[in-house]
CSV table of C-alpha atoms and ligand atoms in Angstrom, one decimal:
chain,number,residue,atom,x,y,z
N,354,UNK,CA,59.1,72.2,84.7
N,355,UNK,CA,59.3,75.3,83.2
N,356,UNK,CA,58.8,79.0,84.4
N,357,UNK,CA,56.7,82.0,83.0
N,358,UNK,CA,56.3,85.4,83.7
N,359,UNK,CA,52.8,86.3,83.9
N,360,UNK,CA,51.6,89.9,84.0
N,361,UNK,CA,48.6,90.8,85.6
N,362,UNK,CA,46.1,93.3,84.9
N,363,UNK,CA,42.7,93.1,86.7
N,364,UNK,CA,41.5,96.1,86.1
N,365,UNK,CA,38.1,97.4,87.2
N,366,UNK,CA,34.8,96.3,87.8
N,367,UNK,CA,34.4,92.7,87.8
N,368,UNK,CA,38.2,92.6,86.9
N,369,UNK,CA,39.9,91.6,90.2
N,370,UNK,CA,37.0,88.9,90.9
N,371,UNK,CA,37.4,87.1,87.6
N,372,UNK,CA,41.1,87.1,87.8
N,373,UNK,CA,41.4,85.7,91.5
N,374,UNK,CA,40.3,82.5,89.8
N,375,UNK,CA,42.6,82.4,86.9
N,376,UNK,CA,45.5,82.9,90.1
N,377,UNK,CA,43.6,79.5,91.3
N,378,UNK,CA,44.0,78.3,87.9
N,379,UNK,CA,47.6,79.0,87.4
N,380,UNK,CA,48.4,77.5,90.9
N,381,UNK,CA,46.4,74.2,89.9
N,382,UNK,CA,48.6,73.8,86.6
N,383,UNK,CA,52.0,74.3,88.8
N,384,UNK,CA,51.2,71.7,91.0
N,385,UNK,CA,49.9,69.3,88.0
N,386,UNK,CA,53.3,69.9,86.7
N,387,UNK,CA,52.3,71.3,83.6
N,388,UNK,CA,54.5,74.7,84.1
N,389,UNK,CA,55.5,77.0,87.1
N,390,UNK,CA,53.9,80.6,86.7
N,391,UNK,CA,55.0,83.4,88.5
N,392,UNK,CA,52.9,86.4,88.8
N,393,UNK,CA,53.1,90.1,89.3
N,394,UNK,CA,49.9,92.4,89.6
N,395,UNK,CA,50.1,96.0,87.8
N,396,UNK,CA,47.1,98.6,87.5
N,397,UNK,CA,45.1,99.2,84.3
N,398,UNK,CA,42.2,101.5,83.4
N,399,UNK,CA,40.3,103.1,86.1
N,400,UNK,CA,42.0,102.3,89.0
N,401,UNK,CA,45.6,103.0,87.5
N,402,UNK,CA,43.9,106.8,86.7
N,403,UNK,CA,43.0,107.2,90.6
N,404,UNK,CA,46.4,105.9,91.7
N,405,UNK,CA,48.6,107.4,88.5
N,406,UNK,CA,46.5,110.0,86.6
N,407,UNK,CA,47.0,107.4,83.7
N,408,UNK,CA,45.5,104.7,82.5
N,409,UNK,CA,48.2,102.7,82.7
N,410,UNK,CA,51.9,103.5,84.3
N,411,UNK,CA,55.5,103.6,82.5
N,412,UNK,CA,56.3,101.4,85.3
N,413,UNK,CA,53.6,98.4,84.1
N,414,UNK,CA,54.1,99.3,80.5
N,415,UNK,CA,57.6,98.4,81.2
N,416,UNK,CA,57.1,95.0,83.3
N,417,UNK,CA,54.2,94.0,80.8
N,418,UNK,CA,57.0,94.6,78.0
N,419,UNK,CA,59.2,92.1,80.2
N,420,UNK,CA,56.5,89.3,81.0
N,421,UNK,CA,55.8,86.3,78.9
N,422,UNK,CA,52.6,87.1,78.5
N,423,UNK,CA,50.3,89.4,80.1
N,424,UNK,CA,46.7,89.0,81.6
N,425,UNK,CA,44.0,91.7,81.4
N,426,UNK,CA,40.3,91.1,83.1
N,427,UNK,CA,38.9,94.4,82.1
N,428,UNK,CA,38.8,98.0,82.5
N,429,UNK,CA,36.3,101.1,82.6
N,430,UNK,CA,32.8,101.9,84.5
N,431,UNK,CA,31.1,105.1,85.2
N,432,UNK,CA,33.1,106.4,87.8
N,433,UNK,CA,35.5,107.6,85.1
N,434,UNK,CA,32.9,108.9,83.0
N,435,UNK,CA,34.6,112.4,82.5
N,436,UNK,CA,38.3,111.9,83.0
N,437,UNK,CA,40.3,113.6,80.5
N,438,UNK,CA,39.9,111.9,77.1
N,439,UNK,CA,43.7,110.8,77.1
N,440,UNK,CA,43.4,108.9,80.6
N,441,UNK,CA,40.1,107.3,80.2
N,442,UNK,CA,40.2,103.8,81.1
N,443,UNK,CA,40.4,102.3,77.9
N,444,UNK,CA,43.5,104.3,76.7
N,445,UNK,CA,45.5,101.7,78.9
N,446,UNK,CA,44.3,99.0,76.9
N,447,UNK,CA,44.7,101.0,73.9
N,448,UNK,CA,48.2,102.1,74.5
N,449,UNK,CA,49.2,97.7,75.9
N,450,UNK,CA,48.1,97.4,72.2
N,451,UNK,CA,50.4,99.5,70.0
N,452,UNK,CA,53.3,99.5,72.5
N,453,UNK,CA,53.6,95.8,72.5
N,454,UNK,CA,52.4,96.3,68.8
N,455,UNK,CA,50.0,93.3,69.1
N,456,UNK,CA,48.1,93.4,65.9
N,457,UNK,CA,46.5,90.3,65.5
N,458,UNK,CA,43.6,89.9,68.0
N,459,UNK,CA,42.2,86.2,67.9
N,460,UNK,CA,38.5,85.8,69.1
N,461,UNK,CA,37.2,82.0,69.0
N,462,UNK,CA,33.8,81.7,69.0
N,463,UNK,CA,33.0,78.0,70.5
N,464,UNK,CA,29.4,76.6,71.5
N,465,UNK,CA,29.7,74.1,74.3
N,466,UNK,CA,27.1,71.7,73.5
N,467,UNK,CA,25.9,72.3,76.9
N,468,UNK,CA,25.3,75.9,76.4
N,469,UNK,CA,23.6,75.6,72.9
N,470,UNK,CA,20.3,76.7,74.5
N,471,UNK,CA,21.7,79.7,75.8
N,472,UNK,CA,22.6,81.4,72.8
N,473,UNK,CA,20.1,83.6,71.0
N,474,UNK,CA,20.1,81.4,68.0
N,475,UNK,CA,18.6,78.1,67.5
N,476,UNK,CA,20.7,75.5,68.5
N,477,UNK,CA,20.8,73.5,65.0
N,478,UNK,CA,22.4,76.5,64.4
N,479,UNK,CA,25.2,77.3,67.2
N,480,UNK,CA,25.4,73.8,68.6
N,481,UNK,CA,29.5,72.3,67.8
N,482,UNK,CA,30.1,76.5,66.1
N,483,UNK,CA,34.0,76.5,66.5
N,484,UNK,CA,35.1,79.5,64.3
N,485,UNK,CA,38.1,81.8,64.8
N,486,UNK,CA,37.7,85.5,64.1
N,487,UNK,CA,41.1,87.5,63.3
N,488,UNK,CA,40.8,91.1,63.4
N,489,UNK,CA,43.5,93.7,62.8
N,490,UNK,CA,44.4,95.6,65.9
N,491,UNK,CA,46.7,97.8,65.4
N,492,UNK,CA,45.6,100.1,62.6
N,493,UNK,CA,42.9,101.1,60.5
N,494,UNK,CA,40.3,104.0,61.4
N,495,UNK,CA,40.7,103.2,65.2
N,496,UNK,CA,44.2,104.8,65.0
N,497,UNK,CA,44.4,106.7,61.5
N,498,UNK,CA,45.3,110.1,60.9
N,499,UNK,CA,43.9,112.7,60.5
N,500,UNK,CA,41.7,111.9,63.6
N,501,UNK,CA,40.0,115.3,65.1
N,502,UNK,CA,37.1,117.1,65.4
N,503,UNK,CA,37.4,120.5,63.0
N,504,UNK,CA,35.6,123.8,64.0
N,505,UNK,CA,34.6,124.9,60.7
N,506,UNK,CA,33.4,128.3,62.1
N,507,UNK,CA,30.4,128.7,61.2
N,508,UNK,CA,28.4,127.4,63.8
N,509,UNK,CA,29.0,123.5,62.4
N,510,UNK,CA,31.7,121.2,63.5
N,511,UNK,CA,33.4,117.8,61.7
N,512,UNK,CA,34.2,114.4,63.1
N,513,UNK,CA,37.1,113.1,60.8
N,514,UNK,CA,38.4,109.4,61.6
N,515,UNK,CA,40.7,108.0,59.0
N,516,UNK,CA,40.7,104.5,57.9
N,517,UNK,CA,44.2,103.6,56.4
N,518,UNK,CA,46.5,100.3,55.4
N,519,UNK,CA,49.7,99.4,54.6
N,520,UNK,CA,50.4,95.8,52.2
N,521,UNK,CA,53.0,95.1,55.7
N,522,UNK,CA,49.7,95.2,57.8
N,523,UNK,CA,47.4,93.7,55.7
N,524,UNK,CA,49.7,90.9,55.2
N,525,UNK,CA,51.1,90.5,58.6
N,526,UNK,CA,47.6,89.8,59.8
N,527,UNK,CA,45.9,87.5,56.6
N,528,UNK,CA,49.7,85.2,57.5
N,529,UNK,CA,47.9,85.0,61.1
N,530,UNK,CA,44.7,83.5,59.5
N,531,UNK,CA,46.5,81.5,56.6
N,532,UNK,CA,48.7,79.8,59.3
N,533,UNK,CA,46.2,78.7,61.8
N,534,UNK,CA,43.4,78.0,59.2
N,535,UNK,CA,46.1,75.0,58.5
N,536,UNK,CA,45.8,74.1,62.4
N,537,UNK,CA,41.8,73.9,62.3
N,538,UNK,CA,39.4,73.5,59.4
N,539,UNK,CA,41.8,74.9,56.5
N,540,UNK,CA,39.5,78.2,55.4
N,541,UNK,CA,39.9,81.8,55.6
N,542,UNK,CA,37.2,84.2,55.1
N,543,UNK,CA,38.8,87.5,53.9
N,544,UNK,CA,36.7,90.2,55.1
N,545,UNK,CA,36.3,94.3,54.1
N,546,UNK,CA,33.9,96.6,51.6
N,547,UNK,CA,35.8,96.9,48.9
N,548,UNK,CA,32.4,97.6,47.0
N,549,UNK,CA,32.9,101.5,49.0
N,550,UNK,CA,36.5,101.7,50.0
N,551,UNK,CA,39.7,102.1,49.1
N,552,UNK,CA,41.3,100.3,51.9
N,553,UNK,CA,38.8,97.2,51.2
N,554,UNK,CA,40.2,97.0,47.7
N,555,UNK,CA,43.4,96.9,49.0
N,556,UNK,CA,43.6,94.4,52.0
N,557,UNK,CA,41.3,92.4,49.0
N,558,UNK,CA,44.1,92.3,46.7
N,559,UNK,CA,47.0,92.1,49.0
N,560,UNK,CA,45.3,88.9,50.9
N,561,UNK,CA,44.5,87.1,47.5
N,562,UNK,CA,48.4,87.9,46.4
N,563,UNK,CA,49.7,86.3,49.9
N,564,UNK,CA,47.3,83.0,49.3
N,565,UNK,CA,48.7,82.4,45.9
N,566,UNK,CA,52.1,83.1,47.1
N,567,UNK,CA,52.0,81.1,50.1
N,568,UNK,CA,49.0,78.8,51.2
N,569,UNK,CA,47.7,77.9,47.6
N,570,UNK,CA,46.2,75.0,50.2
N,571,UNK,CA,44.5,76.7,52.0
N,572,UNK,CA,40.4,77.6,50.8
N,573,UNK,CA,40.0,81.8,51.0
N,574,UNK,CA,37.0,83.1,50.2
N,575,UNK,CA,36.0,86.8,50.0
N,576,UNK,CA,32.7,88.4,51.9
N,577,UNK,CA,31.2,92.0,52.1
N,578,UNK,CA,31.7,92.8,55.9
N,579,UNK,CA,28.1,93.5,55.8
N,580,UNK,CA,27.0,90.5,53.9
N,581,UNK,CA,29.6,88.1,56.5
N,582,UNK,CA,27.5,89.6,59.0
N,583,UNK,CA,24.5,88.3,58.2
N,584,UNK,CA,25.8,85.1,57.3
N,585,UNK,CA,26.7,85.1,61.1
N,586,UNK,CA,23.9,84.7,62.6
N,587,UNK,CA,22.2,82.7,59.7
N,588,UNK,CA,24.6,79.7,59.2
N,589,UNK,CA,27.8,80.5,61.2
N,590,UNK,CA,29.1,76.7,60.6
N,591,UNK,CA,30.3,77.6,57.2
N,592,UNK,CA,32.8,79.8,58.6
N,593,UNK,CA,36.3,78.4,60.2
N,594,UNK,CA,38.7,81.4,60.3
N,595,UNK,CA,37.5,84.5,59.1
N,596,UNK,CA,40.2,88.1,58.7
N,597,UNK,CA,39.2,91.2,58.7
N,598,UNK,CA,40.0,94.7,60.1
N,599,UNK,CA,40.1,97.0,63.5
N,600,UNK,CA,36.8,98.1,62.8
N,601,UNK,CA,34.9,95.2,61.1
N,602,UNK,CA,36.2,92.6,63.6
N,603,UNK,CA,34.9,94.8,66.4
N,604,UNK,CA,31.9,94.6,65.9
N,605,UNK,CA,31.9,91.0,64.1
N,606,UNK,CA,33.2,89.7,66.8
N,607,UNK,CA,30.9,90.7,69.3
N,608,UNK,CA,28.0,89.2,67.2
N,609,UNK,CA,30.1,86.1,67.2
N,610,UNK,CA,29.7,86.0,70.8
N,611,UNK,CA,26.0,86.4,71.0
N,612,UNK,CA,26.2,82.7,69.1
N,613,UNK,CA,28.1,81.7,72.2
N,614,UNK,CA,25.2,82.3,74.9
N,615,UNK,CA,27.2,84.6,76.9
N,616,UNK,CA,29.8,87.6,76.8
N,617,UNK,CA,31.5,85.6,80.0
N,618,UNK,CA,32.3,82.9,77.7
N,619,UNK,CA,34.7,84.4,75.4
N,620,UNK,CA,38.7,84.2,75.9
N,621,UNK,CA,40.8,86.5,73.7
N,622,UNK,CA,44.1,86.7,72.4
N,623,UNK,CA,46.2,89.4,71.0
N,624,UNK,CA,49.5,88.2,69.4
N,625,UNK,CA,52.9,90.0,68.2
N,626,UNK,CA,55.6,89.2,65.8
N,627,UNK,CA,58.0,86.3,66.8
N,628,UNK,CA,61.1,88.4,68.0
N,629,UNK,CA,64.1,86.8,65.7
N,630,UNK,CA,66.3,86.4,69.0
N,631,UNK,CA,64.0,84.7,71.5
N,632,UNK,CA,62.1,83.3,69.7
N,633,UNK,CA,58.6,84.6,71.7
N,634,UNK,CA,56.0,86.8,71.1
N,635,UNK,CA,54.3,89.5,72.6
N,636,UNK,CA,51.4,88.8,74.0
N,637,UNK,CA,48.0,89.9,75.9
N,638,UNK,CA,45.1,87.7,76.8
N,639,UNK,CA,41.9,89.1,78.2
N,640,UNK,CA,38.0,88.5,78.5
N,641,UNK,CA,36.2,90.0,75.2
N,642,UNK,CA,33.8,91.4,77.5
N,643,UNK,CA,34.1,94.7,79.9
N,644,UNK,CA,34.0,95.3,83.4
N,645,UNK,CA,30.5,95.2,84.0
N,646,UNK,CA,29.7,97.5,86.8
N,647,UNK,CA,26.0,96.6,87.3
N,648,UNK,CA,27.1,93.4,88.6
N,649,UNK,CA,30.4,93.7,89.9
N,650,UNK,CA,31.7,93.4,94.0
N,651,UNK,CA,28.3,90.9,94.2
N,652,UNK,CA,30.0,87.3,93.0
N,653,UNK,CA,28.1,87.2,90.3
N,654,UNK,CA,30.5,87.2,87.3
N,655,UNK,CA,31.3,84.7,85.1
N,656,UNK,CA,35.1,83.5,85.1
N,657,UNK,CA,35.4,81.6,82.1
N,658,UNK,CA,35.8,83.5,79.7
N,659,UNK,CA,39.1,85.3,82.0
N,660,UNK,CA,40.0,81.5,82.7
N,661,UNK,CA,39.2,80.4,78.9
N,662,UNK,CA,42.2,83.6,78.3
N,663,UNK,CA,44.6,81.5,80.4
N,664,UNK,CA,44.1,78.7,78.2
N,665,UNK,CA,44.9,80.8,75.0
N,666,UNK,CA,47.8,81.6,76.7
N,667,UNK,CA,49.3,78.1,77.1
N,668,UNK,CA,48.2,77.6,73.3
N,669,UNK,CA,49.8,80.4,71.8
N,670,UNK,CA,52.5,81.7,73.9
N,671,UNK,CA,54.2,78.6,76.0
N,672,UNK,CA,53.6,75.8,73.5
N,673,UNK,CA,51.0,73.7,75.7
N,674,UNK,CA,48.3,72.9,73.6
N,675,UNK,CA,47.7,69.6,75.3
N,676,UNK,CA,47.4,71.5,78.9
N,677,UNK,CA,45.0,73.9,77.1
N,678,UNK,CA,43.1,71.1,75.6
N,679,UNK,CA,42.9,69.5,79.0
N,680,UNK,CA,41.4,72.7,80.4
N,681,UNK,CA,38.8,73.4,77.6
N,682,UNK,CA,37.7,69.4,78.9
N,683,UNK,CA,37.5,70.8,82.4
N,684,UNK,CA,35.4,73.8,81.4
N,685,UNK,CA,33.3,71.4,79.2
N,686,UNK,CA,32.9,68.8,82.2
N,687,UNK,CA,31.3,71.7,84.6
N,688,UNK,CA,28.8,72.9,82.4
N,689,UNK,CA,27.8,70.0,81.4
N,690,UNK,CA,27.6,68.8,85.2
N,691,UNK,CA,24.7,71.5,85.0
N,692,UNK,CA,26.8,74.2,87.4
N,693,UNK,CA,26.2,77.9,85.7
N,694,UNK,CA,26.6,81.6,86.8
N,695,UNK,CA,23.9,83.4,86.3
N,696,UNK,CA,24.5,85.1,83.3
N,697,UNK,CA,23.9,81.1,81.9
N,698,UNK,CA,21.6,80.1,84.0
N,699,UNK,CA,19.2,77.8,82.5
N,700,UNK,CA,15.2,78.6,83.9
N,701,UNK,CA,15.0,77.2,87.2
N,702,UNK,CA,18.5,76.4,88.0
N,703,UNK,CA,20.6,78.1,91.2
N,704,UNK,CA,22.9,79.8,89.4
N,705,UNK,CA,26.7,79.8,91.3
N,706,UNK,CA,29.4,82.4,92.5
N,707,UNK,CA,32.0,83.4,90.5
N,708,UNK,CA,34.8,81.9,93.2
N,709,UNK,CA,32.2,78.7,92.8
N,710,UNK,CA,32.8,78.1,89.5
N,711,UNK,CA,36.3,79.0,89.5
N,712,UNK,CA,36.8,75.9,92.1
N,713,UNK,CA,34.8,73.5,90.2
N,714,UNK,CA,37.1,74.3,86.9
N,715,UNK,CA,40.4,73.8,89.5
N,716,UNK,CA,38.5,70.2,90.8
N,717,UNK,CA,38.0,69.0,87.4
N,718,UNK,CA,41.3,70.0,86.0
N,719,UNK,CA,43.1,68.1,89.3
N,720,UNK,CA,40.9,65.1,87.7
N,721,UNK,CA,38.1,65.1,91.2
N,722,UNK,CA,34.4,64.9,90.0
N,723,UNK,CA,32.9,68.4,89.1
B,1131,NAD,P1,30.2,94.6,79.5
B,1131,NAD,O1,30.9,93.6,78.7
B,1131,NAD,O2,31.0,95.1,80.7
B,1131,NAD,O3,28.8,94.2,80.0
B,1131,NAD,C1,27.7,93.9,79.1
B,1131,NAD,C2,26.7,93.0,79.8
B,1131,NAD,O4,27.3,91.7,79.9
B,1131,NAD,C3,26.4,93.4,81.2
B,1131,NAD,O5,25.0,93.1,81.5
B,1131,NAD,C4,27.2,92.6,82.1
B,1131,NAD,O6,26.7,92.3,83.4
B,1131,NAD,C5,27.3,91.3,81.3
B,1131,NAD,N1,28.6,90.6,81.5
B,1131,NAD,C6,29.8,91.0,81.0
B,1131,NAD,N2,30.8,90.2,81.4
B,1131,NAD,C7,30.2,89.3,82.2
B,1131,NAD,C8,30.7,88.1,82.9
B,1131,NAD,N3,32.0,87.8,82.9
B,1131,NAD,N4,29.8,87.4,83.6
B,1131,NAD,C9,28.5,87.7,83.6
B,1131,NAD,N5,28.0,88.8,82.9
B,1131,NAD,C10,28.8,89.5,82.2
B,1131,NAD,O7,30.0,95.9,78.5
B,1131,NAD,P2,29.4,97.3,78.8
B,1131,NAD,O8,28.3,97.2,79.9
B,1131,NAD,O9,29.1,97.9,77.5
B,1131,NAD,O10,30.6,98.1,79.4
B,1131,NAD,C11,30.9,98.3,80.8
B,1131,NAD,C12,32.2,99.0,81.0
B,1131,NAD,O11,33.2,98.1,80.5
B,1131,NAD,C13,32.3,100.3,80.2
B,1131,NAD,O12,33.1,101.2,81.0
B,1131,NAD,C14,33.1,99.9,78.9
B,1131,NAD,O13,33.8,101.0,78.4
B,1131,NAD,C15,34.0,98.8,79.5
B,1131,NAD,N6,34.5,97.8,78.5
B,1131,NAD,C16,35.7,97.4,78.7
B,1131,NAD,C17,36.2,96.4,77.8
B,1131,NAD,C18,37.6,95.9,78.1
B,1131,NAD,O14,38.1,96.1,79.2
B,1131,NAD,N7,38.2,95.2,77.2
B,1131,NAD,C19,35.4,95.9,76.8
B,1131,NAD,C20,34.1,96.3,76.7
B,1131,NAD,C21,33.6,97.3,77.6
């Protein structure tokens, strides 16, 4: 049976509770023989700034550099409202990013059947949804420069972000798409504004250049990003894999997982290249959704999304798609057993704890009824 390194971050907020069942998790798949995972906890966002003064140490940037692949729950709340701008909580997450140099962020966005009702959409609409949203994560206006705020002296200031892209990046991340389009439903949605920037015209040429190059097989279509937003919520079966930018697939992806019912339900992965000599990639896996602070210490989070992360991580960094298949089932066979957290709840239902739903997952992965 083989062994991986696992990194984890919980992080703030509802962090530690939604990672204590992933550790259940990880346990459960050791002792079905699937793989051995050893573990090592660091410190991320707030709570690496009160021990550290940073948002994250050299020490865990050095053993999350080491680990097969690392696990982040989530970081941030209120208490750090006003710490310096270069420690705030999500500078850790920011600086996992570019150090590992994780640029393609992958964001399913699946409807369990028996969540359909949940979502804010009809659920002719959302009901079977399985799309995959690539976003760029490593450039673009989140980490252009020039990136300041000018005094211009007379009595007015300027905000100047700077959105920027290389062909390397645009193509790097459209190979991402291209290649698992050909895994799933074999389309890529190419998504920018080249209609009002410069950087849209670009990633639209460079990303029809790589599809005739190299995956003439594979359907690409091109949308407006404000145009493939509305599409979202209107008819988000016509999408499979859709690309697009830092910015963009922010906040696409986050009306993606409105479809889903639930922030709690939505896994995350954020992939490197394939280093030549190992043959392995960097890689972080974390919740899409943040640390939550008006509910967290009170049991009331929703692990799935945390425990759906693990599952990326067997898929796309230790080759066990069949063990992350078999977990997606477990999931599936829970909620449709009727258990939910709150944040799911159906009207009327006793909604269950966090550590509840974490041990109903573990029972129906180990094959007991749910
Ligand atoms: P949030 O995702 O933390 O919460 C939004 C809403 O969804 C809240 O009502 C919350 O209770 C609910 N929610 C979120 N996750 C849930 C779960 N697993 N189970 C049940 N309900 C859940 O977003 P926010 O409130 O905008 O931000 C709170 C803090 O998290 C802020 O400090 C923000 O900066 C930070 N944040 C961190 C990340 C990250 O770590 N990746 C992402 C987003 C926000």
């Amino acid at each position: 049976m083989a062994t991986y390194k696992l990194f984890l971050l919980p992080g703030d907020g509802i962090g530690p509770e939604v990672m204590a069942e992933v550790v259940k998790v990880a346990a459960a798949l050791g002792r079905l023989g699937v793989a051995h995972f050893e573990t090592e906890k660091g410190l991320v966002g707030g709570c690496a700034y009160d021990a550290h003064g940073a948002a994250i140490s050299d020490a865990d940037m050095a053993r999350a550099s080491a680990a097969d692949a690392v696990l982040l729950a989530a970081v941030g709340g209120p208490k750090w409202a006003d710490v310096p701008y270069e420690a705030r909580p999500e500078a850790g997450l920011l600086r996992l990013r570019k150090d590992l140099a994780l640029y393609a962020n992958l964001r399913p966005a699946i409807c369990y059947p028996a969540l359909a009702d949940a979502s804010s959409l009809k659920r002719e609409v959302v009901e079977g949804l399985d799309i995959m949203i690539v976003r760029e994560l490593t450039g673009g206006v989140y980490f252009g420069e020039p990136k300041q705020i000018i005094d211009l002296g007379n009595g007015q200031k300027r905000g100047v972000d700077t959105q920027v892209y290389d062909t390397f990046e645009i193509e790097r991340i459209a190979r991402v798409a291209f290649d698992l389009a050909r895994k799933r439903g074999n389309k890529v949605t190419s998504s920018e504004k080249h209609n009002v920037m410069k950087s849209g015209v670009l990633w639209k040429e460079v990303v029809t250049a790589l599809h005739k190059r190299e995956f003439p097989d594979v359907t690409l279509e091109h949308q407006l990003a404000d145009a493939l937003g509305m599409q979202l919520v209107r008819w988000p079966k016509q999408f499979d894999v859709i690309v697009t930018d830092n910015l963009f697939g922010d906040m696409l992806s986050d009306v993606a997982s409105m479809l889903t019912g639930s922030l709690g339900m939505l896994p995350s992965a954020s992939l490197g290249d394939l280093d030549a000599k190992t043959g392995k990639r960097k890689a972080l896996y974390e919740p899409v959704h943040g640390s939550a602070p008006d509910i967290a210490g009170k049991g009331l989070a929703n692990p799935i999304a945390m425990i759906g992360s693990l599952g990326m991580a067997l898929r796309y960094s230790f080759g066990l798609g069949d063990a992350a298949d078999r977990l997606d089932a477990a999931i599936a066979q829970v909620l449709a057993s009727g258990l939910r957290t709150a944040d799911i709840r159906s009207e009327g239902g006793k909604p269950v704890s966090t550590s509840q739903m974490g041990d109903a997952i573990v029972a129906a992965l180990e094959g007991a009824k749910a």
